mmCIF file of C-alpha atoms in Angstrom:
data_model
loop_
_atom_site.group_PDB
_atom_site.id
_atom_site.type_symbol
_atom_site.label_atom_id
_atom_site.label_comp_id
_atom_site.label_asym_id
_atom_site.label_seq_id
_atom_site.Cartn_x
_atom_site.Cartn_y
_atom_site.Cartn_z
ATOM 1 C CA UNK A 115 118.329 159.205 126.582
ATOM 2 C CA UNK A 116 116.298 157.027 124.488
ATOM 3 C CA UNK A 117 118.086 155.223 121.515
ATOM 4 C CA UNK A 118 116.584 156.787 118.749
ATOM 5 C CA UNK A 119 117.765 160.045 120.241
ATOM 6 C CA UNK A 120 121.064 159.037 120.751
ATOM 7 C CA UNK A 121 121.262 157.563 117.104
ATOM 8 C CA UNK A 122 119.670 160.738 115.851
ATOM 9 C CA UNK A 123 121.981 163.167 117.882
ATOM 10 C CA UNK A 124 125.196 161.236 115.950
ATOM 11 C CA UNK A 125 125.663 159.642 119.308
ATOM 12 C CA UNK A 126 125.805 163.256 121.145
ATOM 13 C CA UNK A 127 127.649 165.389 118.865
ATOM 14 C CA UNK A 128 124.767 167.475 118.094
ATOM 15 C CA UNK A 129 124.402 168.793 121.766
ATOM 16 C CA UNK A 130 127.393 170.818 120.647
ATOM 17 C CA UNK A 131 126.893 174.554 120.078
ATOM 18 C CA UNK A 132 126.657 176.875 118.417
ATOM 19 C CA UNK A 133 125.979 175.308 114.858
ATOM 20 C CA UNK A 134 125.409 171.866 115.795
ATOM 21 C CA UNK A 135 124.659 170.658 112.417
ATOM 22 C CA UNK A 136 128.280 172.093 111.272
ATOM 23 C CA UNK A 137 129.440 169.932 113.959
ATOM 24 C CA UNK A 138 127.994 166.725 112.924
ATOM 25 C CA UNK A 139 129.330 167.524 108.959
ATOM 26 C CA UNK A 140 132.242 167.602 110.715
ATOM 27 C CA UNK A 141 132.217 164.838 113.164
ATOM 28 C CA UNK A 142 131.187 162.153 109.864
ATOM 29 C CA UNK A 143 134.770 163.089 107.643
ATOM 30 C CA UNK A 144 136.861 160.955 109.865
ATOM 31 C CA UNK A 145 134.042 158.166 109.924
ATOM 32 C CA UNK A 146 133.664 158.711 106.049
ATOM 33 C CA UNK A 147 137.865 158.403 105.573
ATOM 34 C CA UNK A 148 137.913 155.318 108.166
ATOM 35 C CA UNK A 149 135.007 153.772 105.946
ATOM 36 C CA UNK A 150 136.902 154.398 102.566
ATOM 37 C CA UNK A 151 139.857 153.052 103.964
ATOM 38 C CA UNK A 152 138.567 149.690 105.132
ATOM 39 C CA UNK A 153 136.348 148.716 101.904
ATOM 40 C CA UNK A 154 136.780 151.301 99.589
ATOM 41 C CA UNK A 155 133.793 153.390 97.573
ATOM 42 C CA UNK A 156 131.476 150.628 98.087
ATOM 43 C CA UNK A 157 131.579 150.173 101.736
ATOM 44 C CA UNK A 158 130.903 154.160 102.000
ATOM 45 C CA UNK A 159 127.811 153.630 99.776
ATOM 46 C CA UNK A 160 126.651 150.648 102.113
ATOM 47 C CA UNK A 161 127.070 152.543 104.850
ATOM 48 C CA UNK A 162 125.694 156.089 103.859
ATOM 49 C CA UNK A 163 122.355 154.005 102.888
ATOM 50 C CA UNK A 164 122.364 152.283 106.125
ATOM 51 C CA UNK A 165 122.911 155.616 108.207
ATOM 52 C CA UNK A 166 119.472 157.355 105.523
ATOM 53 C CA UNK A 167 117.528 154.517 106.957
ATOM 54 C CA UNK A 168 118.919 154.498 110.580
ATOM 55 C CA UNK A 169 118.240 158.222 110.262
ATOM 56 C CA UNK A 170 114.688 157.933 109.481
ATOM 57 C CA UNK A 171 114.097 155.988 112.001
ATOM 58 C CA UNK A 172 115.664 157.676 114.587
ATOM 59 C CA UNK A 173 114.200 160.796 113.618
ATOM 60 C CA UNK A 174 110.725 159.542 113.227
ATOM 61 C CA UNK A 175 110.972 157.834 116.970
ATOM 62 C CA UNK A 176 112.716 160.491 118.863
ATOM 63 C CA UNK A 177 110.394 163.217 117.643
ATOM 64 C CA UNK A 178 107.398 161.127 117.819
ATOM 65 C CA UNK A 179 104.195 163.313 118.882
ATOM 66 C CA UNK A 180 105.989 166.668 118.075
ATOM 67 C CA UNK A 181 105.163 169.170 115.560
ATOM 68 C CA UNK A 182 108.369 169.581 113.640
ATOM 69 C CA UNK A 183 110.710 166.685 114.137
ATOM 70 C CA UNK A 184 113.800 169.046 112.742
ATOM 71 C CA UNK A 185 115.195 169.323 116.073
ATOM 72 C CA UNK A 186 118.883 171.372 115.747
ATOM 73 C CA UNK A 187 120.444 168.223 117.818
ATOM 74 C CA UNK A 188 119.405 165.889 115.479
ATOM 75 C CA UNK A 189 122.353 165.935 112.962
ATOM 76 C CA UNK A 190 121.905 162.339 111.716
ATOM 77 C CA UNK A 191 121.152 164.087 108.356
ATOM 78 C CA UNK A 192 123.944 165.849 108.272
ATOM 79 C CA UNK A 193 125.933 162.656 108.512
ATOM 80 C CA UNK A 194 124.519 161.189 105.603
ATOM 81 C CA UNK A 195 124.170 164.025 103.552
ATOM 82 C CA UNK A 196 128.367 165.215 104.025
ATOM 83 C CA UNK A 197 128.938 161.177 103.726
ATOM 84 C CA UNK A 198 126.889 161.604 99.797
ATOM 85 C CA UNK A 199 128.732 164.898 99.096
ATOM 86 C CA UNK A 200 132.007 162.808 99.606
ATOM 87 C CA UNK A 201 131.324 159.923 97.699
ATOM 88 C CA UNK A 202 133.023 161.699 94.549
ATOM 89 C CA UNK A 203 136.037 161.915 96.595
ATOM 90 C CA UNK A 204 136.049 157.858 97.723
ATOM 91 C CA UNK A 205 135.333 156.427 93.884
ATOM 92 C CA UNK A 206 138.257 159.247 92.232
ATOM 93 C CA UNK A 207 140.573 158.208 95.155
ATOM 94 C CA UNK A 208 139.531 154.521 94.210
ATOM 95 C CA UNK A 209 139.863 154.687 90.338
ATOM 96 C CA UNK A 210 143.374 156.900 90.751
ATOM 97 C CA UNK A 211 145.214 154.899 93.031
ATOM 98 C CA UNK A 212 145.299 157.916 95.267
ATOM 99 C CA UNK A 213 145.207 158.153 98.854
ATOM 100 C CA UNK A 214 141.800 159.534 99.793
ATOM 101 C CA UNK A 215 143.297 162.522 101.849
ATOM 102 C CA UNK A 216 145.525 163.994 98.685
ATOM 103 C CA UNK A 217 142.548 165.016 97.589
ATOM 104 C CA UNK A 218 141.870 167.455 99.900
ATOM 105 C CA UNK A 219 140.548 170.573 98.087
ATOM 106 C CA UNK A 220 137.468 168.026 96.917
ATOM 107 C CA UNK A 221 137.172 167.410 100.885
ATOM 108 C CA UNK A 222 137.199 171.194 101.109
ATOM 109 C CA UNK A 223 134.954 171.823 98.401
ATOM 110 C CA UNK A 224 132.575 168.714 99.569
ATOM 111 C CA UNK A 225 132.139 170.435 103.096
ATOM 112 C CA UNK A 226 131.744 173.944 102.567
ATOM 113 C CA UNK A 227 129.160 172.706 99.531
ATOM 114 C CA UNK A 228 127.163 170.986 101.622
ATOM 115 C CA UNK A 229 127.223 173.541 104.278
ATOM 116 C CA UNK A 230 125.924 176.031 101.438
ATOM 117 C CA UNK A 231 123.356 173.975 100.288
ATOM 118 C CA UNK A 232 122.263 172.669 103.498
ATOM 119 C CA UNK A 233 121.712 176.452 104.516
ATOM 120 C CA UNK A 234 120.784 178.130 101.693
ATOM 121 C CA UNK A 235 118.027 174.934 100.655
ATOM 122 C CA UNK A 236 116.907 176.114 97.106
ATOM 123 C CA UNK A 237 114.555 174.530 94.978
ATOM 124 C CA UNK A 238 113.966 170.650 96.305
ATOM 125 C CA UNK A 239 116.381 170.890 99.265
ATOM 126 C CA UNK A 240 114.080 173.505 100.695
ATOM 127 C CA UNK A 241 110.881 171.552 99.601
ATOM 128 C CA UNK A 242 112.347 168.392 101.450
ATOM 129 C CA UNK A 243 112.829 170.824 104.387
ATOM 130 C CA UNK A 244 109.023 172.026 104.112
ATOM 131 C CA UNK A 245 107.799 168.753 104.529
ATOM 132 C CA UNK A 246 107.805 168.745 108.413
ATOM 133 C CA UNK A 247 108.507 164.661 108.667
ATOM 134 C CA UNK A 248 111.319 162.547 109.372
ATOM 135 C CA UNK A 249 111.542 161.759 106.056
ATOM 136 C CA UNK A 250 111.781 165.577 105.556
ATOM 137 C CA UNK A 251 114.410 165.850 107.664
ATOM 138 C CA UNK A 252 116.399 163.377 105.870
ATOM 139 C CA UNK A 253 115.855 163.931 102.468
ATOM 140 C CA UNK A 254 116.883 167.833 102.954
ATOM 141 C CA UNK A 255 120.452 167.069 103.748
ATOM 142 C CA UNK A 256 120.193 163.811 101.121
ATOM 143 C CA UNK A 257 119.277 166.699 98.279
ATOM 144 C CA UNK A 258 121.692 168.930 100.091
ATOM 145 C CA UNK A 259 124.369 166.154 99.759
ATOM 146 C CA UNK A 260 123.582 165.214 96.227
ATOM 147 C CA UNK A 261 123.990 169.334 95.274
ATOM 148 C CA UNK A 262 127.410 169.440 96.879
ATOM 149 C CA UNK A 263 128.732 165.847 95.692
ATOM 150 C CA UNK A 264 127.877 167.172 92.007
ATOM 151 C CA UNK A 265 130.067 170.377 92.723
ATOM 152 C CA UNK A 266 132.866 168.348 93.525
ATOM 153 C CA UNK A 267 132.366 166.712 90.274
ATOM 154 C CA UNK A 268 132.301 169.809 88.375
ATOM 155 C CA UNK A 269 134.798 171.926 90.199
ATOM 156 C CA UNK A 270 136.893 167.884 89.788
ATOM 157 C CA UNK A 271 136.641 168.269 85.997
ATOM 158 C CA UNK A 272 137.429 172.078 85.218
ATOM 159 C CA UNK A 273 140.441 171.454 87.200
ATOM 160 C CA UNK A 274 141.444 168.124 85.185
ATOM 161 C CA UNK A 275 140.391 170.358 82.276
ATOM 162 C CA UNK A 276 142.464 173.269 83.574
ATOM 163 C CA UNK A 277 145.519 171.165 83.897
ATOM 164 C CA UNK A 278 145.361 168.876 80.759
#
């Protein structure tokens, strides 16, 4: 396997099946807690830019020569975009003084929001996703990620609302 395709597959994790890109949404939480834990909100945004541009690559040189690069094992994209929905999560956990993980419902919310969003692509998401290029196939799950994070912001504030 060449490395772009290993990169791209999230180091094998989306050979998995069925639903491989649920699988690599899943497989980047522990990453994205590990992350927050050694340097915080900022490392997290470091490294979710570094994995957009690692994905684009990848992408673009695995699927070199073919038609639509959106192959299902490539789930690179989901790893960034589940690693923007929980950003929210990593700069409240950093600004509270909580731990990351007691605020799980956001993790909940971050997850099955992406999932949503990443299925259901309306409006941009699904514009990204029409683009047939590796850039395409990032910028999907980046929009995707970017829906969900702001759900976590608003579902975040009716609840502080809620309990005030």
């Amino acid at each position: 396997m060449s490395p772009a395709r290993f990169v791209a597959t999230w180091f094998g994790v989306g050979f998995l099946r069925p639903a491989s890109g649920t699988w690599g949404s899943l497989a980047a939480l522990p990453i994205f807690w590990a992350l927050h834990v050694l340097g915080g909100p900022w490392l997290a945004v470091a490294a979710t830019v570094l994995v957009c541009v690692l994905g684009w690559w990848a992408v673009g040189a695995a699927s070199r020569g073919a038609a639509d690069p959106d192959r299902s094992e490539y789930v690179i994209d989901e790893v960034a975009g589940m690693w923007i929905a929980l950003l929210p999560l990593s700069f409240g956990a950093r600004a509270s003084g909580a731990d990351i993980l007691a605020l799980y419902p956001g993790w909940i919310v971050a997850f099955l929001g992406f999932r949503l969003f990443d299925i259901w692509k309306p409006g941009p998401i699904g514009w990204a996703d029409r683009q047939k290029t590796a850039l395409g196939v990032m910028l999907d799950d980046v929009l995707a990620g970017i829906a969900a994070g702001a759900l976590v912001l608003a579902l975040a504030a009716v609840w502080h609302i809620l309990l005030a």
